[in-house]
Short mmCIF file of C-alpha atoms and ligand atoms in Angstrom, two decimals:
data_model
loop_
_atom_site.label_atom_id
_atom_site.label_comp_id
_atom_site.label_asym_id
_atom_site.label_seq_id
_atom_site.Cartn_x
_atom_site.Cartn_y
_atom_site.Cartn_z
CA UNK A 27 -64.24 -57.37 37.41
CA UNK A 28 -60.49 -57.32 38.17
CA UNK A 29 -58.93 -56.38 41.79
CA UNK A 30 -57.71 -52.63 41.73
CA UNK A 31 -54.50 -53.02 43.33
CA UNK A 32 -52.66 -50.54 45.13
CA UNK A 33 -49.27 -52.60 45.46
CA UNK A 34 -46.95 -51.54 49.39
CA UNK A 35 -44.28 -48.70 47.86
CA UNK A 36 -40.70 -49.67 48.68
CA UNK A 37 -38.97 -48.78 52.02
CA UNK A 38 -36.13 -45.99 50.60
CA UNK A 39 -34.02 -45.39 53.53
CA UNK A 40 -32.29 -42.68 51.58
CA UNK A 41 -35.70 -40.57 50.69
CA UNK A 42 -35.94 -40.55 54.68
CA UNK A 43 -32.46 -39.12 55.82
CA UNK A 44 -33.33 -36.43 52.66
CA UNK A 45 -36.90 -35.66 54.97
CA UNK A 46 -33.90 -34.16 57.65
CA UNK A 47 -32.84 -32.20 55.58
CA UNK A 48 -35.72 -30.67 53.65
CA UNK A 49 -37.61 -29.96 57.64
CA UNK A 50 -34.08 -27.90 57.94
CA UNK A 51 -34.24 -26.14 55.11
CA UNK A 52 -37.93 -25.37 55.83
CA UNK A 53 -37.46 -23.90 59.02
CA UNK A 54 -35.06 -21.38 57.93
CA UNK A 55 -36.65 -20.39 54.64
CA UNK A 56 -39.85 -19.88 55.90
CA UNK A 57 -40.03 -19.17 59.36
CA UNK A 58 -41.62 -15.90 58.94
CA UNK A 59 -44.51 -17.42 57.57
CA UNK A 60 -47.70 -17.05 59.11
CA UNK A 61 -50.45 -19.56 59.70
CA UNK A 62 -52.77 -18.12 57.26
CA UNK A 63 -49.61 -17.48 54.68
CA UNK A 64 -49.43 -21.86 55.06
CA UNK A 65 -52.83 -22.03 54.54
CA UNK A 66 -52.27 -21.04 50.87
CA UNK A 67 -50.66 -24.77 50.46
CA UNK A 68 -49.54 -24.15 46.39
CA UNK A 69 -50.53 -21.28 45.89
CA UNK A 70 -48.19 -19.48 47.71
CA UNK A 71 -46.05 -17.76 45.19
CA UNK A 72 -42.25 -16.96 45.82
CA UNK A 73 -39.86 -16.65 43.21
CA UNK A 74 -37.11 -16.74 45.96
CA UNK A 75 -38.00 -20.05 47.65
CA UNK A 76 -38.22 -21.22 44.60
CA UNK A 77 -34.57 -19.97 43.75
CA UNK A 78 -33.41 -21.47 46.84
CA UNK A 79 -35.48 -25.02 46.15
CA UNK A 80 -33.12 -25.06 43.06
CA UNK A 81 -30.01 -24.32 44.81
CA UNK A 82 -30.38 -27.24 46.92
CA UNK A 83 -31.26 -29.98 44.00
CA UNK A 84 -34.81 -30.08 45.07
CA UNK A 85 -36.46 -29.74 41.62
CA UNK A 86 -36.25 -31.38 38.27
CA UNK A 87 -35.09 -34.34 40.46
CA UNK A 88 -35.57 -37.57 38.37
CA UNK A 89 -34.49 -35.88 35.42
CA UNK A 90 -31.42 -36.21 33.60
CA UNK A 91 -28.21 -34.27 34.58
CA UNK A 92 -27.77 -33.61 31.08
CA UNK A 93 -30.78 -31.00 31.76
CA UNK A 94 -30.23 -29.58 34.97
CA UNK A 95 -32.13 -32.93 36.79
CA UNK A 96 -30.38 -34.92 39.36
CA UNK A 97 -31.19 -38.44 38.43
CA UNK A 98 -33.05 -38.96 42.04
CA UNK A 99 -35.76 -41.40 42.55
CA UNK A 100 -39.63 -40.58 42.84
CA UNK A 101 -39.71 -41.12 46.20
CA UNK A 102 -36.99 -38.72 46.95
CA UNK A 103 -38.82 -36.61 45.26
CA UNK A 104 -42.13 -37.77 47.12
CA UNK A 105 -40.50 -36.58 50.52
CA UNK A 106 -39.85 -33.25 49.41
CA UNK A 107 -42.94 -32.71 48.31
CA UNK A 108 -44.51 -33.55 51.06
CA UNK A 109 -42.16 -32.16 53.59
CA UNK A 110 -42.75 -28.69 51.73
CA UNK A 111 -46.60 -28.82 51.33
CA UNK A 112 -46.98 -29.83 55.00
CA UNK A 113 -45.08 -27.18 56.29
CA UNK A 114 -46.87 -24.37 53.80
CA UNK A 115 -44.12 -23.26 51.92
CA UNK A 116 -44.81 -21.03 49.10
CA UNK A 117 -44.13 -23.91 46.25
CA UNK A 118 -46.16 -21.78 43.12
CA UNK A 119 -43.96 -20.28 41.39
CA UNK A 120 -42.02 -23.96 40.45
CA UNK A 121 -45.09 -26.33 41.27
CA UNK A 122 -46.70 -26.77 37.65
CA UNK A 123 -43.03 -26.72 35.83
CA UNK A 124 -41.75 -29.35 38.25
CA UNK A 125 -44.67 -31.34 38.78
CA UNK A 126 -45.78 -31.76 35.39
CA UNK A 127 -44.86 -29.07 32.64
CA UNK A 128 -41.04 -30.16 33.11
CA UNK A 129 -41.98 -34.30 32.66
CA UNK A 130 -44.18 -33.86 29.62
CA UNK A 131 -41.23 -31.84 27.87
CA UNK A 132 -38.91 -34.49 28.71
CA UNK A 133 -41.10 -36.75 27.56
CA UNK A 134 -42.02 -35.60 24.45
CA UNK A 135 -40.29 -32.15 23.46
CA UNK A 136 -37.75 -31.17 20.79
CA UNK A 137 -34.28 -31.42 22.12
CA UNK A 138 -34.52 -27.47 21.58
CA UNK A 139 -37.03 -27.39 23.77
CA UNK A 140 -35.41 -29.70 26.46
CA UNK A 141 -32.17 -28.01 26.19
CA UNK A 142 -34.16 -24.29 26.58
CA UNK A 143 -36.16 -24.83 29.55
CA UNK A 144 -35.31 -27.84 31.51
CA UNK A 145 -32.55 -26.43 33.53
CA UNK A 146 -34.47 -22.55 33.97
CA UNK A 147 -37.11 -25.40 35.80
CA UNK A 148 -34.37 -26.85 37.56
CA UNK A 149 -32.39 -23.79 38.60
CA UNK A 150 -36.53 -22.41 39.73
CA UNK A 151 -36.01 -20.04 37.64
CA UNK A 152 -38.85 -20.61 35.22
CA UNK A 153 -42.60 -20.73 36.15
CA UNK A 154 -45.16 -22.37 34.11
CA UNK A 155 -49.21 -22.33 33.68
CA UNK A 156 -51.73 -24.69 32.01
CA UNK A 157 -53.54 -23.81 29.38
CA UNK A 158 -56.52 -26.80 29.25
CA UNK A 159 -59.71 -25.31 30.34
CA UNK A 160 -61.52 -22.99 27.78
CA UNK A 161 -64.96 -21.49 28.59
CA UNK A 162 -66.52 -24.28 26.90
CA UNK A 163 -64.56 -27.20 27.46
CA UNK A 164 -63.17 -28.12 30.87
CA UNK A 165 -64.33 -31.27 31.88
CA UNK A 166 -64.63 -32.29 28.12
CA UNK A 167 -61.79 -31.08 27.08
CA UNK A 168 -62.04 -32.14 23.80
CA UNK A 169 -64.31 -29.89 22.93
CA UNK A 170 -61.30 -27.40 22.98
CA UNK A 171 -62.34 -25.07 20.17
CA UNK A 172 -58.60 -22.76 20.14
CA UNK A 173 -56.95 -23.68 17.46
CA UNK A 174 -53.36 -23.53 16.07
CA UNK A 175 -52.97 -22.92 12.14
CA UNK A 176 -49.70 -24.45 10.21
CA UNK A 177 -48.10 -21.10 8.47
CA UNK A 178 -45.15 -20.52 6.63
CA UNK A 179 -44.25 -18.07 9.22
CA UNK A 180 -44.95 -20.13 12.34
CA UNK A 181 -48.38 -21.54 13.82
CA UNK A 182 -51.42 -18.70 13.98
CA UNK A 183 -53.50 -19.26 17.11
CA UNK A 184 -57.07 -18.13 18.17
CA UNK A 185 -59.17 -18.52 20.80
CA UNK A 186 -59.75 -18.48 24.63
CA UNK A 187 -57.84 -20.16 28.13
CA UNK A 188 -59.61 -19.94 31.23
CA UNK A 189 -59.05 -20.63 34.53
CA UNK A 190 -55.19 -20.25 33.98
CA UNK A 191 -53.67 -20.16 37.15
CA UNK A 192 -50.76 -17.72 37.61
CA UNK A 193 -50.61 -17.81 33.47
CA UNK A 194 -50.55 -13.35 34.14
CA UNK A 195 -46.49 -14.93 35.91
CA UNK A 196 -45.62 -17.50 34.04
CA UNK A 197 -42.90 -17.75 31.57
CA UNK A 198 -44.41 -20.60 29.56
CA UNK A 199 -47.27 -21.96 29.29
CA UNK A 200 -48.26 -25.29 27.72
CA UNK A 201 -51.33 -24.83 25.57
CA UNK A 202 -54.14 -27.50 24.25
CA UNK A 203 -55.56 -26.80 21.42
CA UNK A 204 -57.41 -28.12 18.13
CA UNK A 205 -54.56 -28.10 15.20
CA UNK A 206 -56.78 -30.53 12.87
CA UNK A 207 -60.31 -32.01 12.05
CA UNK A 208 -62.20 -34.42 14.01
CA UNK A 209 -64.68 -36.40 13.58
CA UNK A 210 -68.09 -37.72 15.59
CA UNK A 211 -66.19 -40.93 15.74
CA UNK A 212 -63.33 -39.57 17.02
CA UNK A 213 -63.17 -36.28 18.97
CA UNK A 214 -59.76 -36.30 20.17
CA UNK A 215 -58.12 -36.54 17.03
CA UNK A 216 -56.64 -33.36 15.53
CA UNK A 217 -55.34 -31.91 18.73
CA UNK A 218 -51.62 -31.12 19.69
CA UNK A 219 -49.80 -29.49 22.10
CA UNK A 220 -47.57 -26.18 22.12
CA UNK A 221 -44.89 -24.13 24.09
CA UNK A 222 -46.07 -20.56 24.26
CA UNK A 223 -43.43 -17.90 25.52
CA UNK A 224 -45.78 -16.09 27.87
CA UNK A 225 -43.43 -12.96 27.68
CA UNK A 226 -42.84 -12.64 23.95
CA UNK A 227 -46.00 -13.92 22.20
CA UNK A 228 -47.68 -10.85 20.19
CA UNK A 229 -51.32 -11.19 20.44
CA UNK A 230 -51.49 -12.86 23.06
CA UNK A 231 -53.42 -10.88 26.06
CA UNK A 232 -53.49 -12.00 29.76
CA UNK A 233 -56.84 -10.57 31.63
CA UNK A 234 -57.58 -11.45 35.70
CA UNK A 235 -60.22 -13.00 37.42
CA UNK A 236 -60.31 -12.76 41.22
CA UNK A 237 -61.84 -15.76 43.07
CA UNK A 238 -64.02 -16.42 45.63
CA UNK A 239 -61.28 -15.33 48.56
CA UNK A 240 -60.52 -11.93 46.55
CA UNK A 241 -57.36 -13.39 45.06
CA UNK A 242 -56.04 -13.60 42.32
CA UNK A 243 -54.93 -16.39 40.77
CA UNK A 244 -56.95 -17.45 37.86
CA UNK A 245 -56.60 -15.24 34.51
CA UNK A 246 -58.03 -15.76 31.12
CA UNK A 247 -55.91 -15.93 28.42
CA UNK A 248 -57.03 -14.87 24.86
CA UNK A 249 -55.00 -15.58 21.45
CA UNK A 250 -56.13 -13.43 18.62
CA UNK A 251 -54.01 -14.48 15.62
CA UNK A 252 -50.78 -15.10 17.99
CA UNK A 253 -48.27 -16.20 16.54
CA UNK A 254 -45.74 -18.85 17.26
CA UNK A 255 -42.65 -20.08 16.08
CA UNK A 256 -42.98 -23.63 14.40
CA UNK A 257 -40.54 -25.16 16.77
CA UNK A 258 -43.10 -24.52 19.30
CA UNK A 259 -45.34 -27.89 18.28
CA UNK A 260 -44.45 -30.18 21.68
CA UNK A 261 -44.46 -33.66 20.06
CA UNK A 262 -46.20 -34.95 17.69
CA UNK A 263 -49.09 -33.07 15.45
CA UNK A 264 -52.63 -34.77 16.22
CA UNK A 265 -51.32 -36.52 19.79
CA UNK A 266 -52.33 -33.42 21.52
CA UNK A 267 -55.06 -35.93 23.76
CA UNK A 268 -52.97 -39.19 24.10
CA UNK A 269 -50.08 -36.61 25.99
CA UNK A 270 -52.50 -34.75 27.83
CA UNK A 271 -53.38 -37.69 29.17
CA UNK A 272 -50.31 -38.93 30.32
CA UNK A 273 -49.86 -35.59 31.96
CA UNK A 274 -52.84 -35.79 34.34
CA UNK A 275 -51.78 -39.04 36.02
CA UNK A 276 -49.10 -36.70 37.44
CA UNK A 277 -51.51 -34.08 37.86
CA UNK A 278 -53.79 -36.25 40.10
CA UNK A 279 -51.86 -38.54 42.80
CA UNK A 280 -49.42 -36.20 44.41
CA UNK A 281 -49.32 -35.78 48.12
CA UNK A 282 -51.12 -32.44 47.21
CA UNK A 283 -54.34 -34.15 46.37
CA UNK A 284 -55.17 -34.55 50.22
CA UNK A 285 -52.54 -31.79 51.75
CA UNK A 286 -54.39 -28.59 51.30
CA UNK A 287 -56.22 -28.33 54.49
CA UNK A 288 -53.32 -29.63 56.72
CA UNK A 289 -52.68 -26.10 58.09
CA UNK A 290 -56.45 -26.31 59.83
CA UNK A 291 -55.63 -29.25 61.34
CA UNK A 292 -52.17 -28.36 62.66
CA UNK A 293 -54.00 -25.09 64.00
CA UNK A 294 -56.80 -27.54 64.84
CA UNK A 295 -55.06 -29.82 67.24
CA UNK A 296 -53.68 -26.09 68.52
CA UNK A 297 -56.90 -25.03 69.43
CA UNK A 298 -57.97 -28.68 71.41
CA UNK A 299 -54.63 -28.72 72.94
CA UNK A 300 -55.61 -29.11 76.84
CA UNK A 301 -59.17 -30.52 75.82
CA UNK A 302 -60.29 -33.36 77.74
CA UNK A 303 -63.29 -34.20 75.38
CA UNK A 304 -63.63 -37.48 73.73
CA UNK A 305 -65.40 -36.64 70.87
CA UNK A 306 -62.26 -34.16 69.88
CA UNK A 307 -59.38 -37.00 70.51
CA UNK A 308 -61.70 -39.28 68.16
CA UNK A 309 -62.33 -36.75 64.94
CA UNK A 310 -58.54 -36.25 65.46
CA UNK A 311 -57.73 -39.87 65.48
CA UNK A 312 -59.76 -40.43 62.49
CA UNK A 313 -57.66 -37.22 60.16
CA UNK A 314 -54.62 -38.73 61.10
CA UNK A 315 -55.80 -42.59 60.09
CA UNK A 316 -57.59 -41.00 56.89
CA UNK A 317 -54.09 -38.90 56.11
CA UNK A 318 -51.97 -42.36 57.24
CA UNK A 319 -54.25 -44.29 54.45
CA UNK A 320 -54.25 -41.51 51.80
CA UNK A 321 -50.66 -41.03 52.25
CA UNK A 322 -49.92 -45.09 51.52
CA UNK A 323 -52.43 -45.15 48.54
CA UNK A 324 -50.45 -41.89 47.05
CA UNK A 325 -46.79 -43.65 47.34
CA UNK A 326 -48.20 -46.48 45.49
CA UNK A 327 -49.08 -44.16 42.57
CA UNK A 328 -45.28 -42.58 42.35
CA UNK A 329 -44.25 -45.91 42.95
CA UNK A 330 -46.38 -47.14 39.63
CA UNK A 331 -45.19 -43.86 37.91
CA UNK A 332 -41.71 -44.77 38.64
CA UNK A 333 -41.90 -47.86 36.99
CA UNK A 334 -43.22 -46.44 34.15
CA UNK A 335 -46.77 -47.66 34.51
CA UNK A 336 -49.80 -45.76 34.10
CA UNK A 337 -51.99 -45.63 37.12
CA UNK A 338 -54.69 -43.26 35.25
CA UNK A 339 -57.25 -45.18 37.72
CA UNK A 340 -55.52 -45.11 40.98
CA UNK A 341 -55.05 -41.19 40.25
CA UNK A 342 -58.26 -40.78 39.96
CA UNK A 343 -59.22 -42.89 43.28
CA UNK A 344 -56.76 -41.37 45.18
CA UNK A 345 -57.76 -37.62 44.17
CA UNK A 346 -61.18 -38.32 44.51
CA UNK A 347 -60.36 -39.42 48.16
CA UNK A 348 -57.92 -37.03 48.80
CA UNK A 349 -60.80 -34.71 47.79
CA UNK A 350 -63.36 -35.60 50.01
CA UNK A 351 -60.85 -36.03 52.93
CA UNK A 352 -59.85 -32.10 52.44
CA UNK A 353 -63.02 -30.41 51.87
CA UNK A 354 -64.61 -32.48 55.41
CA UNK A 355 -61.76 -30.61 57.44
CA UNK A 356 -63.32 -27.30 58.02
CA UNK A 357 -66.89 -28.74 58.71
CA UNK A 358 -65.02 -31.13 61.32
CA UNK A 359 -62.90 -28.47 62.45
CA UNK A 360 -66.15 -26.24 63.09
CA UNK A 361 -68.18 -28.84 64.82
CA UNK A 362 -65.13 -28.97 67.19
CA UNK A 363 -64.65 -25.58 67.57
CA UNK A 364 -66.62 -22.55 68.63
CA UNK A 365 -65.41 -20.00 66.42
CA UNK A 366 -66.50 -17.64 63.81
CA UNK A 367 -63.74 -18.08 60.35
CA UNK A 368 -62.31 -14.55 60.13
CA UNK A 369 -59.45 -13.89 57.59
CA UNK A 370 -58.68 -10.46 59.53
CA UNK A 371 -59.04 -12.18 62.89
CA UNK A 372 -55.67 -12.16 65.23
CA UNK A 373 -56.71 -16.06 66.06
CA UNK A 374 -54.34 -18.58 63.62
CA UNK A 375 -57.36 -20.68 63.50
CA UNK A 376 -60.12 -18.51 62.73
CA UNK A 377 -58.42 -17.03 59.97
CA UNK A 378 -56.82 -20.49 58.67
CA UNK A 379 -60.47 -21.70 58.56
CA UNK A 380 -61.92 -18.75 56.75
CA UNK A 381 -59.55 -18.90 54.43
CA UNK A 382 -59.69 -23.21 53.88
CA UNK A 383 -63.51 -22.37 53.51
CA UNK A 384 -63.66 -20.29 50.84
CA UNK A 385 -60.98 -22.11 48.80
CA UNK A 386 -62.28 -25.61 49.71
CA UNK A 387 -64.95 -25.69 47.23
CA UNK A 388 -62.43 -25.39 44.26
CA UNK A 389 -60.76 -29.13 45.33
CA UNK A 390 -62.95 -30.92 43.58
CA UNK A 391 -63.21 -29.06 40.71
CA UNK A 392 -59.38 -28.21 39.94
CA UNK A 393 -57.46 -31.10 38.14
CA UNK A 394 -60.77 -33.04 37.15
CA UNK A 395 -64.12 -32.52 38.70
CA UNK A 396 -65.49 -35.11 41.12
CA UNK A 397 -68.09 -36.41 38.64
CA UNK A 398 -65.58 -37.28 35.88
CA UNK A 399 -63.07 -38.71 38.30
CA UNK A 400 -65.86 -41.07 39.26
CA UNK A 401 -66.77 -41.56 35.93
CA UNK A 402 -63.06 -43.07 35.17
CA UNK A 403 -63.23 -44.93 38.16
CA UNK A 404 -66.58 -46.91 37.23
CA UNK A 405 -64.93 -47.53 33.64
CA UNK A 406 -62.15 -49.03 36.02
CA UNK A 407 -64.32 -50.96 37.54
CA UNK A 408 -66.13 -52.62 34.47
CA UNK A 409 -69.17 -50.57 35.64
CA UNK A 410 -70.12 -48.55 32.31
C1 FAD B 516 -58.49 -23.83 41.69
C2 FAD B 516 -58.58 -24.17 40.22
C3 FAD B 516 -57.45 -24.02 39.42
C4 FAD B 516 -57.52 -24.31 38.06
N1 FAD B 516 -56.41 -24.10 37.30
C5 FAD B 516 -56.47 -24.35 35.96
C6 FAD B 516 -55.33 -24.10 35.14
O1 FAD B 516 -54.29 -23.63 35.61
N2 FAD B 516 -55.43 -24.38 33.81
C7 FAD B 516 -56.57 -24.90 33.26
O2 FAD B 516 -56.57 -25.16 32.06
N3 FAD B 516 -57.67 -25.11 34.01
C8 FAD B 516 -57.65 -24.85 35.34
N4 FAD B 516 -58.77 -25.05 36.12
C9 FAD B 516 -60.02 -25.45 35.48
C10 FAD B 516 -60.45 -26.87 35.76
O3 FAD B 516 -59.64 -27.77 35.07
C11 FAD B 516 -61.92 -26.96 35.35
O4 FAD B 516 -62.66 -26.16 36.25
C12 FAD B 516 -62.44 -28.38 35.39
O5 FAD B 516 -61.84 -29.16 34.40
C13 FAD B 516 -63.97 -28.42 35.18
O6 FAD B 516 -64.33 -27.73 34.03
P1 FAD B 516 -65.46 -26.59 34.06
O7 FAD B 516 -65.13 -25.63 35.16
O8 FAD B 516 -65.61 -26.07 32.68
O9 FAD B 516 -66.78 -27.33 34.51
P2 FAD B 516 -67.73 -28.23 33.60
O10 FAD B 516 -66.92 -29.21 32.84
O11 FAD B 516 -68.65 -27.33 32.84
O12 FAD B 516 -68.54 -29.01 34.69
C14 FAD B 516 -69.61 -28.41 35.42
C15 FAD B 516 -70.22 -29.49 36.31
O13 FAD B 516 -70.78 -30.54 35.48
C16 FAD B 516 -70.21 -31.79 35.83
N5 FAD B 516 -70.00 -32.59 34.62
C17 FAD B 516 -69.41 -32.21 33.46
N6 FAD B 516 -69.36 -33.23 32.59
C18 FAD B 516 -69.93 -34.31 33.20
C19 FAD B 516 -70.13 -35.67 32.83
N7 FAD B 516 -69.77 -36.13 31.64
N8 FAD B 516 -70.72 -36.49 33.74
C20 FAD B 516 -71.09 -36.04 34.96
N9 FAD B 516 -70.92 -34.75 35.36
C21 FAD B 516 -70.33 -33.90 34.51
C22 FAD B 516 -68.87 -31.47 36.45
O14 FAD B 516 -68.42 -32.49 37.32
C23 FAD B 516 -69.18 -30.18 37.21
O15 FAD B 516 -69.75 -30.46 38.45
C24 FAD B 516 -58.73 -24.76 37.48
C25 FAD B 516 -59.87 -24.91 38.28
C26 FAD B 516 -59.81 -24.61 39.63
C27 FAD B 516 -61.06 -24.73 40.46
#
């Protein structure tokens, strides 16, 4: 069985004079945000903060000038992430386009396509959504059963999205889909990739689902005949998995794989402050050493990403960890604190923990259930 090794990142002194700058930024643009407000880590959706990220260079930062990037290094970008998600800025409406919609695009869309909507992603101007999950195929996502039909006029699509976060204010989404034949042998064959325009796709129809909190965030997304240009194919027809795959690596190691619950513990350590109990200075000890070690294990991912590796297993380790590490905040949080969770309650923490306990559930579900992530890593690990 060989070591899994999760190699020190490099020291970038720049990436730490940018963290200045970013906490500045931050305190301005969102000081009228309340606790519970920060408590909606990425989901917090603000076309304006996101106009303002833009402004500053903040997004589309690796990429090339050429589209609106800024040729920065993934640990500049690291910082502000982080910086952002630990202060509870309202990242949505740029967070799938910059994290992952923009990359695969650059990675393997037309120039056309580059040239369209890299700098709109840039500028955070343009909001994306992912459309993976379909009522019967999440975790096995091959099973995807939309499918995309070659025409003269353009590609015919039918079938169902679920689970499409923010897809009913997006501008784009990038959809999964079956485009070919498979075979027992081979399931993942015969699936590709495409750009829809999420404003100007006729029949194409955007329904809501509201979530456990009462939100909503998730729609379903039904194609009945759409159609879409040809120049909409991302790539190549048939590699639909092997880019998919590349995309989740991205998907799975960011800082936001063990931030969400962060605004419980700030409010947390509020709500000890003045404690003299023993028991409290040692659960909080224990978050910060768990966030210390998560943090480390996450740099080493950008820092394999960066160099063009692909840390499929260490993604999965470290959002299976990060997981864990989120959803045992609000039990700690309650053992430590006598409290009812409120989300109408005048008390920061009450209603931070009401609302981190009916989202926490989702954490291990969104991005790759617990199961399969451990399922990777036992492949990983020469175990099956
Ligand atoms: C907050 C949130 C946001 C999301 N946003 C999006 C989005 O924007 N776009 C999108 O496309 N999808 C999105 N999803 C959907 C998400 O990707 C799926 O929920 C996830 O892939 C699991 O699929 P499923 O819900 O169909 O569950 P299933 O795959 O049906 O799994 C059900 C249960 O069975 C277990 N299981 C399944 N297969 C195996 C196996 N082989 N071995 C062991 N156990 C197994 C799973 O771990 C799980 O516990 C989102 C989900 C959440 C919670």
């Amino acid at each position: 069985m060989d070591m899994i090794r999760f190699a020190n990142p490099p020291v970038h002194d720049g990436a730490e004079a940018l963290r200045h700058e970013v906490r500045a930024f931050l305190a301005e643009q969102i000081k009228g945000r309340t606790p519970l407000d920060r408590s909606e880590s990425w989901n917090g959706f603000d076309r304006d903060f996101s106009r303002a990220m833009g402004a500053r260079g903040w997004l589309g930062m690796t990429w090339p000038k050429r589209y609106g990037g800024h040729e920065r290094s993934a640990f500049e970008r690291y910082v502000v992430v982080e910086e952002t998600l630990a202060a509870g800025a309202p990242v949505f409406a740029h967070w799938i386009a910059d994290r992952q919609s923009g990359p695969t695009l650059l990675k393997f869309g037309t120039e056309e396509q580059r040239e369209t909507v890299l700098p709109g992603i840039a500028a955070g101007v343009t909001t994306f959504c992912i459309g993976m999950s379909e009522p019967d195929s999440g975790s096995d996502l091959a099973a995807t059963r939309t499918r995309a039909i070659r025409t003269n006029e353009g590609w015919r699509i039918t079938g169902t999205k679920i689970w499409t976060t923010y897809a009913h204010r997006s501008d784009y989404m990038i959809l999964f889909c079956r485009s070919g034949d498979s075979s027992p042998a081979d399931r993942q064959a015969g699936t590709s990739q495409f750009l829809i325009d999420m404003k100007a796709t006729p029949g194409m129809t955007v329904r809501p689902i509201i979530n456990l909190a009462g939100q909503h965030h998730f729609n379903e997304v039904h194609f009945e005949d759409a159609l879409v240009p040809l120049g909409a194919l991302i790539g190549t027809e048939g590699q639909g998995w092997a880019q998919v795959m590349g995309e989740l690596a991205f998907e799975r190691s960011g800082p936001e794989r063990f931030l969400s619950s962060i605004q419980l513990i700030v409010e947390l350590i509020r709500a000890l402050e003045g404690s003299e109990s023993d028991a409290a200075r040692a659960a909080i000890g224990r978050l910060t050493a768990h966030l210390i070690v998560l943090r480390r294990l996450s740099r080493s991912v950008a820092a394999m990403l960066e160099a063009g590796e692909n840390p499929s297993l260490h993604a999965a380790i470290v959002k299976d960890l990060g997981a864990t590490f989120e959803q045992s905040v609000p039990e700690i949080a309650r053992t430590l604190v006598d409290a009812e969770p409120d989300l109408a309650s005048t008390s920061a923490f009450c209603a931070v923990l009401a609302n981190i306990v009916l989202n926490a559930p989702s954490w291990s579900l969104r991005g790759g259930t617990r199961e399969i992530l451990r399922g990777i890593i036992a492949r990983g690990l020469g175990l099956r």
